[in-house]
Tab-separated table of C-alpha atoms in Angstrom:
chain	number	residue	atom	x	y	z
A	6	MET	CA	105.882	97.023	130.497
A	7	PRO	CA	108.314	99.967	130.035
A	8	SER	CA	111.482	99.854	132.078
A	9	ASN	CA	110.662	103.079	133.942
A	10	ALA	CA	107.263	101.829	135.132
A	11	HIS	CA	106.791	101.200	138.829
A	12	SER	CA	104.220	99.262	140.756
A	13	THR	CA	101.322	101.165	142.342
A	14	THR	CA	103.139	100.751	145.659
A	15	ASP	CA	106.225	102.514	144.258
A	16	GLN	CA	104.146	105.402	142.913
A	17	SER	CA	102.150	106.313	146.019
A	18	TYR	CA	102.670	107.274	149.608
A	19	ASP	CA	101.394	104.753	152.122
A	20	PRO	CA	97.773	105.140	153.289
A	21	VAL	CA	98.758	106.413	156.759
A	22	SER	CA	100.959	109.165	155.282
A	23	ILE	CA	98.160	110.134	152.898
A	24	ALA	CA	95.672	110.248	155.779
A	25	PHE	CA	98.041	112.377	157.878
A	26	HIS	CA	98.470	114.775	154.941
A	27	TRP	CA	94.779	115.266	154.194
A	28	ILE	CA	93.733	115.437	157.850
A	29	THR	CA	96.357	118.162	158.318
A	30	VAL	CA	95.038	119.994	155.238
A	31	ILE	CA	91.452	119.883	156.519
A	32	LEU	CA	92.445	120.986	160.032
A	33	VAL	CA	94.584	123.890	158.808
A	34	LEU	CA	91.873	125.077	156.406
A	35	ALA	CA	89.302	124.940	159.205
A	36	ILE	CA	91.653	126.832	161.544
A	37	PHE	CA	92.150	129.625	158.998
A	38	VAL	CA	88.430	129.848	158.216
A	39	LEU	CA	87.584	130.043	161.929
A	40	ALA	CA	90.259	132.710	162.472
A	41	LEU	CA	89.091	134.832	159.549
A	42	PHE	CA	85.371	134.438	160.331
A	43	PRO	CA	85.175	134.110	164.130
A	44	GLY	CA	81.369	134.353	164.237
A	45	LEU	CA	80.885	131.607	161.664
A	46	VAL	CA	79.764	129.013	164.211
A	47	LYS	CA	78.989	129.194	167.903
A	48	GLY	CA	82.199	128.591	169.832
A	49	SER	CA	84.405	129.164	166.801
A	50	ILE	CA	87.243	130.697	168.843
A	51	ALA	CA	87.360	127.684	171.187
A	52	LEU	CA	87.177	125.355	168.173
A	53	HIS	CA	90.005	127.304	166.472
A	54	LYS	CA	92.173	126.802	169.570
A	55	SER	CA	91.317	123.109	169.917
A	56	LEU	CA	92.035	122.426	166.254
A	57	GLY	CA	95.355	124.281	166.579
A	58	LEU	CA	96.315	122.079	169.523
A	59	THR	CA	95.264	119.041	167.487
A	60	VAL	CA	97.652	120.083	164.694
A	61	LEU	CA	100.362	120.603	167.325
A	62	ALA	CA	99.887	116.972	168.427
A	63	LEU	CA	99.387	115.572	164.918
A	64	VAL	CA	102.485	116.971	163.213
A	65	PRO	CA	105.061	115.242	165.477
A	66	LEU	CA	103.138	111.972	165.057
A	67	ARG	CA	103.195	112.522	161.306
A	68	LEU	CA	106.957	113.119	161.368
A	69	VAL	CA	107.595	110.013	163.466
A	70	TRP	CA	105.529	107.980	160.994
A	71	ARG	CA	107.292	109.535	157.999
A	72	PHE	CA	110.781	108.731	159.271
A	73	THR	CA	110.068	105.300	160.758
A	74	ALA	CA	107.331	103.483	158.865
A	75	GLY	CA	106.104	105.744	156.071
A	76	ARG	CA	106.614	104.878	152.437
A	77	GLN	CA	107.531	107.603	149.993
A	78	PRO	CA	107.111	107.030	146.277
A	79	ARG	CA	110.039	106.745	143.932
A	80	HIS	CA	109.608	109.745	141.676
A	81	ASN	CA	111.669	110.443	138.630
A	82	GLY	CA	114.675	112.463	139.849
A	83	ASN	CA	114.972	114.553	136.679
A	84	ASP	CA	114.167	117.833	138.422
A	85	PRO	CA	117.106	120.235	138.710
A	86	ALA	CA	118.981	120.084	142.018
A	87	PHE	CA	117.817	123.574	143.027
A	88	LEU	CA	114.148	122.489	142.654
A	89	ARG	CA	114.724	119.364	144.733
A	90	LEU	CA	116.476	121.495	147.372
A	91	ALA	CA	113.628	124.042	147.291
A	92	ALA	CA	111.056	121.263	147.726
A	93	THR	CA	112.969	119.785	150.669
A	94	GLY	CA	113.299	123.224	152.258
A	95	ALA	CA	109.617	123.989	151.712
A	96	HIS	CA	108.567	120.705	153.347
A	97	ALA	CA	110.849	121.351	156.323
A	98	ALA	CA	109.462	124.885	156.646
A	99	LEU	CA	105.887	123.580	156.459
A	100	TYR	CA	106.508	121.127	159.291
A	101	LEU	CA	108.278	123.773	161.364
A	102	LEU	CA	105.527	126.368	160.903
A	103	LEU	CA	102.812	123.782	161.574
A	104	VAL	CA	104.371	123.343	165.039
A	105	VAL	CA	105.476	126.917	165.767
A	106	THR	CA	102.145	128.564	164.876
A	107	PRO	CA	99.975	126.658	167.384
A	108	LEU	CA	102.727	126.893	170.020
A	109	LEU	CA	102.676	130.677	169.651
A	110	GLY	CA	98.886	130.603	169.864
A	111	TRP	CA	99.112	128.650	173.112
A	112	LEU	CA	101.718	131.068	174.453
A	113	PHE	CA	99.533	134.053	173.464
A	114	VAL	CA	96.438	132.701	175.216
A	115	ASP	CA	98.429	131.986	178.388
A	116	ALA	CA	100.215	135.359	178.407
A	117	LYS	CA	96.844	137.016	177.931
A	118	GLY	CA	95.691	135.344	181.154
A	119	MET	CA	93.095	133.072	179.571
A	120	GLU	CA	92.615	129.361	180.066
A	121	LEU	CA	93.222	127.063	177.135
A	122	SER	CA	91.468	123.774	176.609
A	123	LEU	CA	91.605	121.016	174.049
A	124	PHE	CA	87.957	120.140	173.410
A	125	GLY	CA	87.197	120.878	177.088
A	126	MET	CA	90.368	119.363	178.593
A	127	LYS	CA	92.325	122.110	180.377
A	128	MET	CA	95.870	122.575	179.107
A	129	PRO	CA	98.826	123.566	181.301
A	130	ALA	CA	100.052	127.156	181.133
A	131	LEU	CA	103.201	127.953	179.169
A	132	ALA	CA	103.478	131.586	180.308
A	133	LEU	CA	102.400	133.916	183.071
A	134	TYR	CA	100.102	136.861	182.473
A	135	ASP	CA	101.919	139.648	180.653
A	136	ARG	CA	99.792	141.800	178.377
A	137	THR	CA	102.739	143.353	176.506
A	138	PHE	CA	104.341	139.969	175.902
A	139	ALA	CA	100.970	138.537	174.836
A	140	TRP	CA	100.525	141.107	172.078
A	141	MET	CA	104.111	140.698	170.934
A	142	VAL	CA	103.531	136.927	170.641
A	143	TYR	CA	100.266	137.602	168.819
A	144	ALA	CA	102.127	139.712	166.254
A	145	TRP	CA	104.664	136.916	165.744
A	146	LYS	CA	101.892	134.351	165.454
A	147	SER	CA	100.057	136.464	162.875
A	148	TRP	CA	103.129	136.891	160.682
A	149	ILE	CA	104.068	133.233	160.967
A	150	ALA	CA	100.492	132.043	160.323
A	151	TYR	CA	100.255	134.113	157.137
A	152	GLY	CA	103.716	132.905	156.155
A	153	LEU	CA	102.427	129.363	156.647
A	154	LEU	CA	99.400	130.155	154.492
A	155	ALA	CA	101.650	131.543	151.736
A	156	LEU	CA	103.835	128.440	151.900
A	157	ILE	CA	100.761	126.199	151.707
A	158	VAL	CA	99.567	128.067	148.612
A	159	ALA	CA	103.036	127.708	147.037
A	160	HIS	CA	103.101	123.992	147.955
A	161	ALA	CA	99.669	123.395	146.410
A	162	GLY	CA	100.646	125.482	143.381
A	163	ALA	CA	103.781	123.397	142.860
A	164	ALA	CA	101.820	120.151	143.192
A	165	ILE	CA	99.053	121.224	140.847
A	166	GLY	CA	100.782	123.617	138.446
A	167	TYR	CA	104.262	122.169	138.129
A	168	HIS	CA	103.788	118.461	138.836
A	169	ALA	CA	100.240	117.792	137.584
A	170	ILE	CA	99.938	120.233	134.685
A	171	ILE	CA	103.470	120.937	133.428
A	172	ARG	CA	105.435	117.777	134.265
A	173	ARG	CA	102.546	115.294	134.518
A	174	ASP	CA	104.877	113.192	136.632
A	175	GLY	CA	102.422	111.652	139.119
A	176	VAL	CA	103.687	113.529	142.191
A	177	LEU	CA	100.244	114.966	142.954
A	178	ARG	CA	98.567	111.634	142.264
A	179	SER	CA	100.959	109.915	144.706
A	180	MET	CA	99.432	111.841	147.639
A	181	MET	CA	95.815	111.312	146.609
A	182	PRO	CA	93.712	108.769	148.486
A	183	SER	CA	93.296	105.513	146.594
A	184	ARG	CA	90.017	105.068	144.787
A	185	ARG	CA	90.414	101.325	144.335
A	186	LEU	CA	87.783	99.084	145.800
A	187	PRO	CA	88.868	96.448	148.316
A	188	GLY	CA	89.670	93.186	146.573
A	189	VAL	CA	89.936	94.777	143.118
A	190	SER	CA	93.428	94.775	141.646
A	191	ALA	CA	94.699	97.635	139.552
């Protein structure tokens, strides 16, 4: 076995981190689809809001897992320092925007004087009715949400284009769910 080979455990994120990642991806995609096509399904606006609140709850749990129990793969550190710094900054920005965007949505709904619920469970108000403030928050939320979308596209582009196609370094594969059958060794 070559000296730079690692075990499967060294080359992949842990299953909980992978699940958090892909659940977040699915939720965020659904949120954007529901926002862009509000008549797609009956109750799509309420579902958009509930999924946003779900992301708001999920991301802190994901961060706690990442920094306490999560396993990150040992990737080859041959990337230039500026690329490693850019990747770290992009991940931090993704986490930040995944929290800020739904918080602004919650603030907008409250300032608009509407009730907010998480799959039918009423949420506490963060702001009092103020139409001017509501539309200002909506503008912020729109800019930040599209910034988040751009960052997600860049993140996926880096994973697919740079890591999977150009470098072929296993970074993309390390976040993919395992396809091994239980009891079958690799």
